N, CA, C and O atoms as a printed pandas DataFrame, in Angstrom:
     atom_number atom_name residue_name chain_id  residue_number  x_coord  y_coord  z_coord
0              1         N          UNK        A               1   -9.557  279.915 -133.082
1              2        CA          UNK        A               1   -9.651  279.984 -134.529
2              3         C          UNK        A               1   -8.501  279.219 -135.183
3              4         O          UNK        A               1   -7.400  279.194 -134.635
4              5         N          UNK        A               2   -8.744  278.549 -136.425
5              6        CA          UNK        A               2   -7.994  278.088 -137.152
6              7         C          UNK        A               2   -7.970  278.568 -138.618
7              8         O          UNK        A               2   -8.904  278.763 -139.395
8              9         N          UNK        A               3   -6.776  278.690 -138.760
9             10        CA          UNK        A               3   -6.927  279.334 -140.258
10            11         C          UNK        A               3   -5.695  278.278 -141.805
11            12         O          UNK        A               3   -4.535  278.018 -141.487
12            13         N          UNK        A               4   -5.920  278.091 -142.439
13            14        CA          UNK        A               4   -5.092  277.698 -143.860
14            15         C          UNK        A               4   -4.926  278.325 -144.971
15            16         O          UNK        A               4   -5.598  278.085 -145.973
16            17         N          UNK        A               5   -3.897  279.303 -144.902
17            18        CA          UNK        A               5   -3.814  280.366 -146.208
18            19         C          UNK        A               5   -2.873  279.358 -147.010
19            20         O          UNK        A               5   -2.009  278.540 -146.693
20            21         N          UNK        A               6   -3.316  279.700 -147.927
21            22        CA          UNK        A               6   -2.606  278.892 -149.615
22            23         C          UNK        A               6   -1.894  280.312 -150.276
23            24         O          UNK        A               6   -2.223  281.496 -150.206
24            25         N          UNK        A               7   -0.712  279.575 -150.978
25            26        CA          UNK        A               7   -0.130  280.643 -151.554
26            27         C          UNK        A               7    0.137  279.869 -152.878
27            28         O          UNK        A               7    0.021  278.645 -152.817
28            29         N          UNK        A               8    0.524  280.509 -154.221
29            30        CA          UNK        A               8    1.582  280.080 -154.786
30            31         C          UNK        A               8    0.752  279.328 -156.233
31            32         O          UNK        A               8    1.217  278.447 -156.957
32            33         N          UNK        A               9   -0.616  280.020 -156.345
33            34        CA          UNK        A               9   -1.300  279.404 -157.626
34            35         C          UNK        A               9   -0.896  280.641 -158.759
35            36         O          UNK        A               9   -0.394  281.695 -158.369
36            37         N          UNK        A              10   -1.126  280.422 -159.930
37            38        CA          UNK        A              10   -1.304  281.604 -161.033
38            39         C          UNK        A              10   -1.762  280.727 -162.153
39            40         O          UNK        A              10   -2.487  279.735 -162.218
40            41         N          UNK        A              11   -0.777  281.765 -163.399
41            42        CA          UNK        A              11   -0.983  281.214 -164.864
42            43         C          UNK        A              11    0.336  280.518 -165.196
43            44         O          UNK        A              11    1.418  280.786 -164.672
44            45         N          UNK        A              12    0.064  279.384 -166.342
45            46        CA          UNK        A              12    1.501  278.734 -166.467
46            47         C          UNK        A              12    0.948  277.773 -167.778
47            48         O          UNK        A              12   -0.090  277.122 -167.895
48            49         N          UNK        A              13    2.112  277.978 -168.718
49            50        CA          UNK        A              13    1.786  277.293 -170.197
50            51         C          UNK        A              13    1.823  275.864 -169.524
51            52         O          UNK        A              13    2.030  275.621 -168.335
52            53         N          UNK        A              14    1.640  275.206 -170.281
53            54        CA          UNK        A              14    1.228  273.822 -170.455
54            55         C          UNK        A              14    2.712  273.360 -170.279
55            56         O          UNK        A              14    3.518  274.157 -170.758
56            57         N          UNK        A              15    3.232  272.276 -169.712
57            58        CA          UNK        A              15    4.540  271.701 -169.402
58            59         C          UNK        A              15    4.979  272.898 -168.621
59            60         O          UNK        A              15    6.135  273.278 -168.806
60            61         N          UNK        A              16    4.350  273.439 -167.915
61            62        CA          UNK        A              16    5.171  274.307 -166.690
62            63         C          UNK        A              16    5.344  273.732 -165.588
63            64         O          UNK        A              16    5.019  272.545 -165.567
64            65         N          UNK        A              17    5.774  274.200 -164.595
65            66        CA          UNK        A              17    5.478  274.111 -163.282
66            67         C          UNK        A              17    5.027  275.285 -162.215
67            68         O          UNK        A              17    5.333  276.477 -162.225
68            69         N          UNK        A              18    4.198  274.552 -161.291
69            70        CA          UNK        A              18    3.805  275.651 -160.285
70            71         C          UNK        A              18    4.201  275.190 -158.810
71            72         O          UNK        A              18    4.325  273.967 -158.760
72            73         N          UNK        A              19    4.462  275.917 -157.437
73            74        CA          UNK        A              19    4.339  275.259 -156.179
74            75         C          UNK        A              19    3.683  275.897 -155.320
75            76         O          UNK        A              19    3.883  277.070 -155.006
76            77         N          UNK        A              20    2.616  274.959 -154.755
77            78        CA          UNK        A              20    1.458  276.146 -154.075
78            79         C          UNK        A              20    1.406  275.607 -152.400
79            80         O          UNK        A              20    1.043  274.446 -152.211
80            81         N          UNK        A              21    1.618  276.105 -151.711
81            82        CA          UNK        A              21    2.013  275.869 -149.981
82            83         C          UNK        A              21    1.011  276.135 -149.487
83            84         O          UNK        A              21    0.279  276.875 -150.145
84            85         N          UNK        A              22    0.537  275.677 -148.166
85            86        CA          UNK        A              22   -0.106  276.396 -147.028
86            87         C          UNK        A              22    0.281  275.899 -145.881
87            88         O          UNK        A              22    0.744  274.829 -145.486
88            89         N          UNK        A              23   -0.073  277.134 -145.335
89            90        CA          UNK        A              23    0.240  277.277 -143.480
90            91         C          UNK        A              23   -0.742  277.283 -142.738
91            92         O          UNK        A              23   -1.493  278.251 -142.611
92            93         N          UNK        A              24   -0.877  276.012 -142.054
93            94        CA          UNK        A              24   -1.920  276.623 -141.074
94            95         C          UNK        A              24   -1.699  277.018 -139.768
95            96         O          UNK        A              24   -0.757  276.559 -139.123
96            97         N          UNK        A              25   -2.536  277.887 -139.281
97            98        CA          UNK        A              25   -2.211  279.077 -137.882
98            99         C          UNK        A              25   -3.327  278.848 -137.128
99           100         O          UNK        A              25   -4.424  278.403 -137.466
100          101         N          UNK        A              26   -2.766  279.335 -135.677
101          102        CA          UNK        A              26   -4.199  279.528 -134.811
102          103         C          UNK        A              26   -4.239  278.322 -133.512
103          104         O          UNK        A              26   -3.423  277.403 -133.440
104          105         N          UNK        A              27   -5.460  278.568 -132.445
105          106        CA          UNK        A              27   -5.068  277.125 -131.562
106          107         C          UNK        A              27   -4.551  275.737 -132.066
107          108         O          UNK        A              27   -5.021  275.000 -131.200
108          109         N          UNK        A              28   -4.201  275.322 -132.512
109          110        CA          UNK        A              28   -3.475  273.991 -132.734
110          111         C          UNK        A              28   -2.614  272.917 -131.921
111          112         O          UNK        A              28   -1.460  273.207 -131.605
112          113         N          UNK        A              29   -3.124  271.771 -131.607
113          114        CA          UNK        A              29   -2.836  270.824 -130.585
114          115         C          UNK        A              29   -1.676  269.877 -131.713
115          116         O          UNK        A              29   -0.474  269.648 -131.579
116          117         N          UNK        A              30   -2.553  269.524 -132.711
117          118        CA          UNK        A              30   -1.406  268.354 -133.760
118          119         C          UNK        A              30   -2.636  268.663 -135.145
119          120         O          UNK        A              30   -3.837  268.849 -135.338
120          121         N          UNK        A              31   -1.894  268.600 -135.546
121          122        CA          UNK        A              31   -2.055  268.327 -137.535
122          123         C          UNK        A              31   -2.064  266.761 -138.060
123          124         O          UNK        A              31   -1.001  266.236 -138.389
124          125         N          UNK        A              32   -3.064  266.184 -138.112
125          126        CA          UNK        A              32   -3.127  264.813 -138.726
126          127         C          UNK        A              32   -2.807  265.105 -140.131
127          128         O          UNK        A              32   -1.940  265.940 -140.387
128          129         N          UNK        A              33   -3.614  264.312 -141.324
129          130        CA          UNK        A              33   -3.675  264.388 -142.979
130          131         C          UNK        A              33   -3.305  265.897 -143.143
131          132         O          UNK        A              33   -3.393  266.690 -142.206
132          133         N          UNK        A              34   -2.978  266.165 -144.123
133          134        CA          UNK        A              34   -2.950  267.272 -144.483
134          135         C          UNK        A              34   -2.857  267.238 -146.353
135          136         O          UNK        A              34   -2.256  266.246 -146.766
136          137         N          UNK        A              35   -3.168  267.811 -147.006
137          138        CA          UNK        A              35   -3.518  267.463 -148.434
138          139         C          UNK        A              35   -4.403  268.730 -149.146
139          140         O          UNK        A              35   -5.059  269.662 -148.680
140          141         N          UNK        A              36   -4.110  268.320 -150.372
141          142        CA          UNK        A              36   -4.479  269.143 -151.486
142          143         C          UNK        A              36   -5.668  268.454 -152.550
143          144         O          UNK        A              36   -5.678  267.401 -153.188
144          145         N          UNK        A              37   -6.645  269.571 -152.413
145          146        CA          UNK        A              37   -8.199  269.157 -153.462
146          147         C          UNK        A              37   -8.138  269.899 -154.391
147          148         O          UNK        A              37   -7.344  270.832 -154.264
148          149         N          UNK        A              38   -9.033  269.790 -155.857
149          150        CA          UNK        A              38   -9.103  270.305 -156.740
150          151         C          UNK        A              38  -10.427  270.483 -157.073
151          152         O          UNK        A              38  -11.246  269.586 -156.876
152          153         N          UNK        A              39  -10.770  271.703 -157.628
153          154        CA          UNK        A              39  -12.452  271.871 -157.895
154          155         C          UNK        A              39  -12.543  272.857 -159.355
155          156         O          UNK        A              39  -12.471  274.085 -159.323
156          157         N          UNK        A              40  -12.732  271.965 -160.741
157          158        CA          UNK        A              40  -12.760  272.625 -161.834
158          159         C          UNK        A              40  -14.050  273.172 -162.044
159          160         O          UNK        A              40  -14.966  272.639 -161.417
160          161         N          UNK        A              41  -14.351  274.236 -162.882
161          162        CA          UNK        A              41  -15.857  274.411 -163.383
162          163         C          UNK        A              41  -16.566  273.519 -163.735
163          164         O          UNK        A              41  -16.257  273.060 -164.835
164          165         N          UNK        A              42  -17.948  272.783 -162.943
165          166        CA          UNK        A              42  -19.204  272.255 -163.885
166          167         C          UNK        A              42  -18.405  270.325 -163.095
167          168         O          UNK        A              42  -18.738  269.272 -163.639
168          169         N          UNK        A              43  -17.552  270.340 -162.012
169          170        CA          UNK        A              43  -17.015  269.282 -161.671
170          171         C          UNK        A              43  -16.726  269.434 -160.104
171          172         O          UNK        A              43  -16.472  270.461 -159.475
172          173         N          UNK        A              44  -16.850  267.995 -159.619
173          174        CA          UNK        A              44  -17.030  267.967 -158.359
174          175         C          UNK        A              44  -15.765  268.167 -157.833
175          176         O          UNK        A              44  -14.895  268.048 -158.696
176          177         N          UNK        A              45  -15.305  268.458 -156.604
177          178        CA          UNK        A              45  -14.001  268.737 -155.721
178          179         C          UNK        A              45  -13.542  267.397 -155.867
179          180         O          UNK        A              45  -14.289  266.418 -155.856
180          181         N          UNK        A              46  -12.075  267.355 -156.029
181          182        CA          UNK        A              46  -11.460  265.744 -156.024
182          183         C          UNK        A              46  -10.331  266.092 -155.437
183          184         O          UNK        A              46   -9.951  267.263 -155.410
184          185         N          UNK        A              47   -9.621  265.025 -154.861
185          186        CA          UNK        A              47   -8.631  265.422 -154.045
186          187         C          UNK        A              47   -7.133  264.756 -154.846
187          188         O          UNK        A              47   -6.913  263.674 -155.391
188          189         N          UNK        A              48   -6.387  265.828 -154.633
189          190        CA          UNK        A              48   -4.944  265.940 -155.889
190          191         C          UNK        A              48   -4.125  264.615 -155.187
191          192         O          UNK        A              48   -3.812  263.496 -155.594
192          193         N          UNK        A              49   -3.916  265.506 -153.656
193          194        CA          UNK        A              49   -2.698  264.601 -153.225
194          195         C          UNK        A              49   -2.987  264.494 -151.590
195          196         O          UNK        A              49   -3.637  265.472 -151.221
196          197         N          UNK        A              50   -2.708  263.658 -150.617
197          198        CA          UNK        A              50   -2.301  263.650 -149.469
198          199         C          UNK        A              50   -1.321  263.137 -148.764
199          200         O          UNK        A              50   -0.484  262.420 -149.310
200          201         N          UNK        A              51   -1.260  263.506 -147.070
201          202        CA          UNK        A              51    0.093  263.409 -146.853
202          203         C          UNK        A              51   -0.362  263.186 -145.629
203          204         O          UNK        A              51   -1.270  263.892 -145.190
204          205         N          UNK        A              52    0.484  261.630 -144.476
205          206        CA          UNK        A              52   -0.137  262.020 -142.917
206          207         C          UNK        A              52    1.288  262.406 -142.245
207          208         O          UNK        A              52    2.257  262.682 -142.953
208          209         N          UNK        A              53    1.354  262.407 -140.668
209          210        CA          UNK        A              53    2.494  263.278 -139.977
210          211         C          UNK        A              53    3.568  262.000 -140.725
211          212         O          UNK        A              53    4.374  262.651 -141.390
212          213         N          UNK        A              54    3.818  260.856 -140.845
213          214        CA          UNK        A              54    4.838  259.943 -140.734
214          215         C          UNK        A              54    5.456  260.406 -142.550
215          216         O          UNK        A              54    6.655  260.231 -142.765
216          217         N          UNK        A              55    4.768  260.836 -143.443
217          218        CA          UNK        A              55    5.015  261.330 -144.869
218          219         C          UNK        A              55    4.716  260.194 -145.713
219          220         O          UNK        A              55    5.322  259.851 -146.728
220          221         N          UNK        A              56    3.465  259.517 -145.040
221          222        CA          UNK        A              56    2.811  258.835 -145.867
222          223         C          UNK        A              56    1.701  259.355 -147.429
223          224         O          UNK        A              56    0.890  260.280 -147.404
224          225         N          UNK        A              57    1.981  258.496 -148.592
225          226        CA          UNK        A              57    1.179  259.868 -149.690
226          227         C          UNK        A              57    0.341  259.157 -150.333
227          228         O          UNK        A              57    0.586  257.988 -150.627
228          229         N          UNK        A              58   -0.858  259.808 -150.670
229          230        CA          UNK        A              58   -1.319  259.480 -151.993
230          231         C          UNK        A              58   -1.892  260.596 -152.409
231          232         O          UNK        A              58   -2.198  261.703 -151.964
232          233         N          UNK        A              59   -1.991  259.524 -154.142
233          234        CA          UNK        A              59   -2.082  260.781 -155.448
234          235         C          UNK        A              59   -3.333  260.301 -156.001
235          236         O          UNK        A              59   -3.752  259.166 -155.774
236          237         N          UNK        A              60   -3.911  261.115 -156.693
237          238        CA          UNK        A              60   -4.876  260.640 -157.706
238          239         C          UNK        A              60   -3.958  260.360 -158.817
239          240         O          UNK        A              60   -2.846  260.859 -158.995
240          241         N          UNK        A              61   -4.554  259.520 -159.520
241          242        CA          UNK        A              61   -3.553  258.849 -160.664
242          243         C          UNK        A              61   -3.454  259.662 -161.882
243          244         O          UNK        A              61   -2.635  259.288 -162.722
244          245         N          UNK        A              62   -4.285  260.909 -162.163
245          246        CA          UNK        A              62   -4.478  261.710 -162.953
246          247         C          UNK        A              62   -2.752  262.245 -162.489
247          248         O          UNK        A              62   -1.959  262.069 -163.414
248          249         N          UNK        A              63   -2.347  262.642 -161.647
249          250        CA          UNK        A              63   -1.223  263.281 -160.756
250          251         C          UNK        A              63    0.089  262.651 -160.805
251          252         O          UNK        A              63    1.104  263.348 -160.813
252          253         N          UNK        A              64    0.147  261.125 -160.844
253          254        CA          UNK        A              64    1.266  260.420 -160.534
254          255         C          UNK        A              64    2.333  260.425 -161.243
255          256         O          UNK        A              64    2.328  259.908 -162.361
256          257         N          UNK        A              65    3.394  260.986 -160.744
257          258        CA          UNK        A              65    4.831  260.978 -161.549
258          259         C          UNK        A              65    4.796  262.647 -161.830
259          260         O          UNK        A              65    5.919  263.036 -162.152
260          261         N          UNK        A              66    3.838  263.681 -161.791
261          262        CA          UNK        A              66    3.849  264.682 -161.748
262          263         C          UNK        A              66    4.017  265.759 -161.139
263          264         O          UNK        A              66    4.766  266.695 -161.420
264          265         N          UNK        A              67    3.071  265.583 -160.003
265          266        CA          UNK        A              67    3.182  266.151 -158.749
266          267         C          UNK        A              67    3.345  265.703 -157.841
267          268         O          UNK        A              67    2.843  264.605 -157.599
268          269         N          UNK        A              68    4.507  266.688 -156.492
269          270        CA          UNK        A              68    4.787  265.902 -155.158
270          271         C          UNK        A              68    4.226  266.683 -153.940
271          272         O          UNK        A              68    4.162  267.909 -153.850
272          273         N          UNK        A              69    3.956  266.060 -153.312
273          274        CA          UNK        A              69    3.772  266.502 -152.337
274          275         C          UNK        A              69    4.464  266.782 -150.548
275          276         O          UNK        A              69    4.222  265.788 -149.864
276          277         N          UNK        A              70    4.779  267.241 -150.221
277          278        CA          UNK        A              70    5.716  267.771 -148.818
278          279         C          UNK        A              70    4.988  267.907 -147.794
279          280         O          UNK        A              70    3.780  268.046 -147.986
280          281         N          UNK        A              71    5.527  267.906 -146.371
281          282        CA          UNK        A              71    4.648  268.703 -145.325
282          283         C          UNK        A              71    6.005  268.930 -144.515
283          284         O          UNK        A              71    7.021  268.239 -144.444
284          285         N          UNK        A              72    5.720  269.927 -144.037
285          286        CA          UNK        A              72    6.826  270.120 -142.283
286          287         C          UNK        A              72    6.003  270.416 -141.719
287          288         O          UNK        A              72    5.209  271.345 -141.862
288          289         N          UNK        A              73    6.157  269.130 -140.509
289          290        CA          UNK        A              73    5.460  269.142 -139.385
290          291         C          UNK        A              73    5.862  270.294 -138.477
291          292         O          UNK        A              73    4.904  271.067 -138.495
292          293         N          UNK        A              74    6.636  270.689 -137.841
293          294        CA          UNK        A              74    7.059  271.654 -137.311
294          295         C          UNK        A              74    6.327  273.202 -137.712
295          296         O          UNK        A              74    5.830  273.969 -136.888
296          297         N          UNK        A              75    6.381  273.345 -138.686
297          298        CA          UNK        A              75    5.933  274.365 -139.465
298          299         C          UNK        A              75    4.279  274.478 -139.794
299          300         O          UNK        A              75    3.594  275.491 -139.937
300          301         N          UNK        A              76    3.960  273.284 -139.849
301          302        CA          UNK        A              76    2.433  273.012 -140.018
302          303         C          UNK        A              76    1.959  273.956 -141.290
303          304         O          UNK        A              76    1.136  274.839 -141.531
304          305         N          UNK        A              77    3.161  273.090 -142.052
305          306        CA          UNK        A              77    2.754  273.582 -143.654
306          307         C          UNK        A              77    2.623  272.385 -144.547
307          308         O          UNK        A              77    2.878  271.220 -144.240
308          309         N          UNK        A              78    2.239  272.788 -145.567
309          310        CA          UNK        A              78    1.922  271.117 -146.848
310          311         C          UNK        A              78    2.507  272.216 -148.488
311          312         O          UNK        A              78    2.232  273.307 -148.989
312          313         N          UNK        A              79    3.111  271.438 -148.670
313          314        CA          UNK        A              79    3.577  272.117 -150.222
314          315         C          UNK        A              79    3.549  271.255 -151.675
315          316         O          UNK        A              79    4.220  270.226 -151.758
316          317         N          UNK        A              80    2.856  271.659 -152.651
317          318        CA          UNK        A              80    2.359  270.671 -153.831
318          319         C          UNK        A              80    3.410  271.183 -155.065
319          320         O          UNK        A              80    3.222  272.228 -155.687
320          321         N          UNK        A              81    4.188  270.553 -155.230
321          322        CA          UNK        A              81    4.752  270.465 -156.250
322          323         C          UNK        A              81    4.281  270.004 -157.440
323          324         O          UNK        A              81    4.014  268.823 -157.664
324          325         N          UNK        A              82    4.133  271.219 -158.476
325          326        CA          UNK        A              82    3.272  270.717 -159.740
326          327         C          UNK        A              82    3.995  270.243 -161.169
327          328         O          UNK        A              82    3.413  270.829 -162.082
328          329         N          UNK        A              83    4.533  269.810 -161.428
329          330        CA          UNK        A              83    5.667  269.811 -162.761
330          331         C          UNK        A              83    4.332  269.447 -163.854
331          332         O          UNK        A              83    3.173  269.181 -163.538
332          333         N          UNK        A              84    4.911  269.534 -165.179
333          334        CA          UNK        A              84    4.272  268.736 -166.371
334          335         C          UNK        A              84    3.167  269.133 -166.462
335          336         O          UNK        A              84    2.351  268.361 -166.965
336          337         N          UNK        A              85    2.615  270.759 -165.921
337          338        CA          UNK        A              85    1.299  271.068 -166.110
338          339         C          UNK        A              85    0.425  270.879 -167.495
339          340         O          UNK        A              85    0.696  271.284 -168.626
340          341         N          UNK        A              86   -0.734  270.113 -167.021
341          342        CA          UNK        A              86   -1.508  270.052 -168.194
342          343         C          UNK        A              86   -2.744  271.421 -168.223
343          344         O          UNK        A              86   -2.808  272.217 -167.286
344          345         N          UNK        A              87   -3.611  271.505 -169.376
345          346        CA          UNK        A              87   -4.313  272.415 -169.028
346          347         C          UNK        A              87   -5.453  271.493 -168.357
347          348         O          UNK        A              87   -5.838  272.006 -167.306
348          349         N          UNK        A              88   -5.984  270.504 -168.603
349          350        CA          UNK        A              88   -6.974  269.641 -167.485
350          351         C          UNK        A              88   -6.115  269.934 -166.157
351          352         O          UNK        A              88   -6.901  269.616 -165.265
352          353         N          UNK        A              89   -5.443  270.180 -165.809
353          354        CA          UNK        A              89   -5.409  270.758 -164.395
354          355         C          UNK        A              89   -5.291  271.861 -163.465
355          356         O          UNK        A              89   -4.970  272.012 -162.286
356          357         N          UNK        A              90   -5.749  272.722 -164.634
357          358        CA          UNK        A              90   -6.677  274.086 -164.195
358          359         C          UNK        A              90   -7.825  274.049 -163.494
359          360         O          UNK        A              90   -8.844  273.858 -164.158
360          361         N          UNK        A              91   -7.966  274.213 -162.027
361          362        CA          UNK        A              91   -8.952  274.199 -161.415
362          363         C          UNK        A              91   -8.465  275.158 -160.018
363          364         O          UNK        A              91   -7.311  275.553 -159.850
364          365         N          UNK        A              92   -9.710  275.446 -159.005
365          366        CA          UNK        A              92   -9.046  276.094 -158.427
366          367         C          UNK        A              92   -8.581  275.048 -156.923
367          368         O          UNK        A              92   -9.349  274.231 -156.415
368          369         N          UNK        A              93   -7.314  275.310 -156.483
369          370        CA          UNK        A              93   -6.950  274.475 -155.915
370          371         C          UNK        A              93   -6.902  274.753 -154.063
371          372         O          UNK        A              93   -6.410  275.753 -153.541
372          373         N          UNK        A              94   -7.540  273.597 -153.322
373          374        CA          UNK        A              94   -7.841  274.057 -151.743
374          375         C          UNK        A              94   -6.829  273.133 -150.797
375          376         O          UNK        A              94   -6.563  271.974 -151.114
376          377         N          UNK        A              95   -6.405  273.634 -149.852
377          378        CA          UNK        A              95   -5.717  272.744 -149.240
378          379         C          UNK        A              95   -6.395  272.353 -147.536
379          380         O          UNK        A              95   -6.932  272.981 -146.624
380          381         N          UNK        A              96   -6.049  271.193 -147.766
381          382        CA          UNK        A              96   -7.221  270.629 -145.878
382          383         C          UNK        A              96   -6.396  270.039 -145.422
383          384         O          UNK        A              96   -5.404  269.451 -145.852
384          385         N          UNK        A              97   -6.971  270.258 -144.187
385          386        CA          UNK        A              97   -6.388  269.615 -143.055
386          387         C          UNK        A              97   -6.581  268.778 -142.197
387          388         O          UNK        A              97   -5.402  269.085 -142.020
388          389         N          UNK        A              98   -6.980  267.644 -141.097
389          390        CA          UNK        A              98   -7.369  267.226 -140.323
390          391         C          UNK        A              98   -6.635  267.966 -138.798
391          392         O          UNK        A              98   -5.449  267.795 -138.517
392          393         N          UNK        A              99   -7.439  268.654 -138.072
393          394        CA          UNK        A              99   -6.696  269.245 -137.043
394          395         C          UNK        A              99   -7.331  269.084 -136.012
395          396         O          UNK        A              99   -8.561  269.087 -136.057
396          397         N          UNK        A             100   -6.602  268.890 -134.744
397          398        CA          UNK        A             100   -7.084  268.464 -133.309
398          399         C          UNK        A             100   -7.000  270.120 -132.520
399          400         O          UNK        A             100   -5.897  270.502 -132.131
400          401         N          UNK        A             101   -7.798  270.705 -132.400
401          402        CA          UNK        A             101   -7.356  272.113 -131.551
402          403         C          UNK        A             101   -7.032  271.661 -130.062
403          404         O          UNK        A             101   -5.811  271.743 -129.923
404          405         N          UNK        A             102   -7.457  271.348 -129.239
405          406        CA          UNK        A             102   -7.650  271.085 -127.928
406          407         C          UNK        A             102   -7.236  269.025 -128.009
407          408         O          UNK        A             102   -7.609  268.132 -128.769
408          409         N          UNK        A             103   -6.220  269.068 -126.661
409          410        CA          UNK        A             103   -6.040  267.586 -126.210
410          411         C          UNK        A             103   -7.092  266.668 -126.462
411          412         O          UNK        A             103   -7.193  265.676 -127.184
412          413         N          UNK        A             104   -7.854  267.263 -125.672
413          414        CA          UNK        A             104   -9.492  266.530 -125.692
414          415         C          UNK        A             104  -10.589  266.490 -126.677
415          416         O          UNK        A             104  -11.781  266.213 -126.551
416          417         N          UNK        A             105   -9.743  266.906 -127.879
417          418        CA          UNK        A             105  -10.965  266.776 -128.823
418          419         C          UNK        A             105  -10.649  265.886 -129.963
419          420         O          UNK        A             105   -9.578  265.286 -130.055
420          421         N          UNK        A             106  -11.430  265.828 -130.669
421          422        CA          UNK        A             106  -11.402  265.011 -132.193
422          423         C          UNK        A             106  -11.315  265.546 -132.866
423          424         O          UNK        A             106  -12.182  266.419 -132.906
424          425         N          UNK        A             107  -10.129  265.577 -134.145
425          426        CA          UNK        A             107   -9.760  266.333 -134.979
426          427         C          UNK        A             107  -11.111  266.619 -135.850
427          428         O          UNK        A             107  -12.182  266.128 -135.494
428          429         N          UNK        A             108  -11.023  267.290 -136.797
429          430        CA          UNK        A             108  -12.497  267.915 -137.624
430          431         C          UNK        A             108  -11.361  268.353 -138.768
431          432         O          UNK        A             108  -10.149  268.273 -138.568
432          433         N          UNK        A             109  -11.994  268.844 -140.039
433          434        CA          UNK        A             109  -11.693  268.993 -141.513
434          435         C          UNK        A             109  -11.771  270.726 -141.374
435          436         O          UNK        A             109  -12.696  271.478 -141.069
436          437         N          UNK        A             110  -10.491  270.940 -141.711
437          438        CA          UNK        A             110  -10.702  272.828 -142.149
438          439         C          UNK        A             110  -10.106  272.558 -143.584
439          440         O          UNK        A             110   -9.352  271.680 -144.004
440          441         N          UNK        A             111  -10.862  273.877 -144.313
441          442        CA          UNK        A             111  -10.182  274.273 -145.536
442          443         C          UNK        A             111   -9.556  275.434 -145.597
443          444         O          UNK        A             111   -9.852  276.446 -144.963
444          445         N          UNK        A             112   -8.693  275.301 -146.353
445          446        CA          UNK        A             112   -8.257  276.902 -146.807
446          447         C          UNK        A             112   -9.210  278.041 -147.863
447          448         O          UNK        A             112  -10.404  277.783 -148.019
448          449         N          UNK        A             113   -8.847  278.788 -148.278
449          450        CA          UNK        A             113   -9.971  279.889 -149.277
450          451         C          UNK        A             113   -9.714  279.013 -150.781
451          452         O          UNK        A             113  -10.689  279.133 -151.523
452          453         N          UNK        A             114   -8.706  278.250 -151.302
453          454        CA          UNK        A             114   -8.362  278.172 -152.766
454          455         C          UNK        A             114   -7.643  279.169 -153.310
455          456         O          UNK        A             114   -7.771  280.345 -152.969
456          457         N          UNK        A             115   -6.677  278.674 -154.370
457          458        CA          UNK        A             115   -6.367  279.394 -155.092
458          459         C          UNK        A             115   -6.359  278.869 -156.559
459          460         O          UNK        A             115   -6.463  277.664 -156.789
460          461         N          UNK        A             116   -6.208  279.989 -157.748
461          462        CA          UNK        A             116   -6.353  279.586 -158.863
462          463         C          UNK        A             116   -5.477  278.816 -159.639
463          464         O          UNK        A             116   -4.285  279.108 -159.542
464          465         N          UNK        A             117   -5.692  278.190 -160.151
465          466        CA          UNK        A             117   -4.765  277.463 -161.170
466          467         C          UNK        A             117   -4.723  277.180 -162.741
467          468         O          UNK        A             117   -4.962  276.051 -163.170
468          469         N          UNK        A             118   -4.476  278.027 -163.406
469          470        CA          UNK        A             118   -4.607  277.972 -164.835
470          471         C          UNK        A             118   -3.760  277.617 -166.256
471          472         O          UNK        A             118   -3.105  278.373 -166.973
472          473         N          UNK        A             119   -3.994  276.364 -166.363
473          474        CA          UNK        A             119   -2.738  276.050 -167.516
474          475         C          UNK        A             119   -3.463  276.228 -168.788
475          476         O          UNK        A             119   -4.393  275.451 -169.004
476          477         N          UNK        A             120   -3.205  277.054 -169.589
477          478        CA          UNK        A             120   -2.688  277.413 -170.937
478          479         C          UNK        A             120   -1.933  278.347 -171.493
479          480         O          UNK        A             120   -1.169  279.077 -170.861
480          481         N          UNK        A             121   -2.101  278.367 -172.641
481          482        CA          UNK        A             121   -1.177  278.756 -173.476
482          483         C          UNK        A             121   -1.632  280.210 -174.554
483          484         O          UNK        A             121   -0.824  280.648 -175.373
């Protein structure tokens, strides 16, 4: 089993900040990409930010100069730093992974459950 708990969403006025982490647990061989999606009401899942093992990144440009993104490899965690919250970026937020369980296999896509994210005022 593999698992990705997210922590670290809530409520937050507009020009706040939030930082929302996850860990992932369970058989684990290596952690490729690791990254953060967004899924608002009545709108498709889009992806915020990513990150590969070397701390290579990208952002959606909605994001840039706003939010950062982290990982420790060791730890086989990813952490999203949110500054300058707008309320368009209230959605609820999932974090994925690319993970290899076994030597011999090909990594595959897990998600975490989401958590909420709500900017206003």
């Amino acid at each position: 089993q593999v698992q990705l708990v997210e922590s670290g969403g809530g409520l937050v006025q507009p020009g706040g900040s939030l930082r929302l982490s996850c860990v992932a647990s369970g058989t684990i061989f290596s952690v490729i990409d690791m990254g953060w999606y967004r899924q608002a009401p009545g709108r498709e899942r889009e992806l915020v930010a990513d990150i590969n093992p070397g701390g290579r990144t990208i952002y959606a440009d909605s994001v840039k100069g706003r939010f950062t993104i982290s990982r420790d490899n060791a730890k086989m965690t990813v952490t999203l730093q949110m500054n300058s919250l707008k309320p368009e970026d209230t959605a609820v937020y999932y974090c994925k992974a690319n993970i290899i369980r076994y030597s011999s296999d090909r990594f595959r896509d897990y998600w975490g459950q989401g958590t909420q994210v709500t900017v206003s005022s």
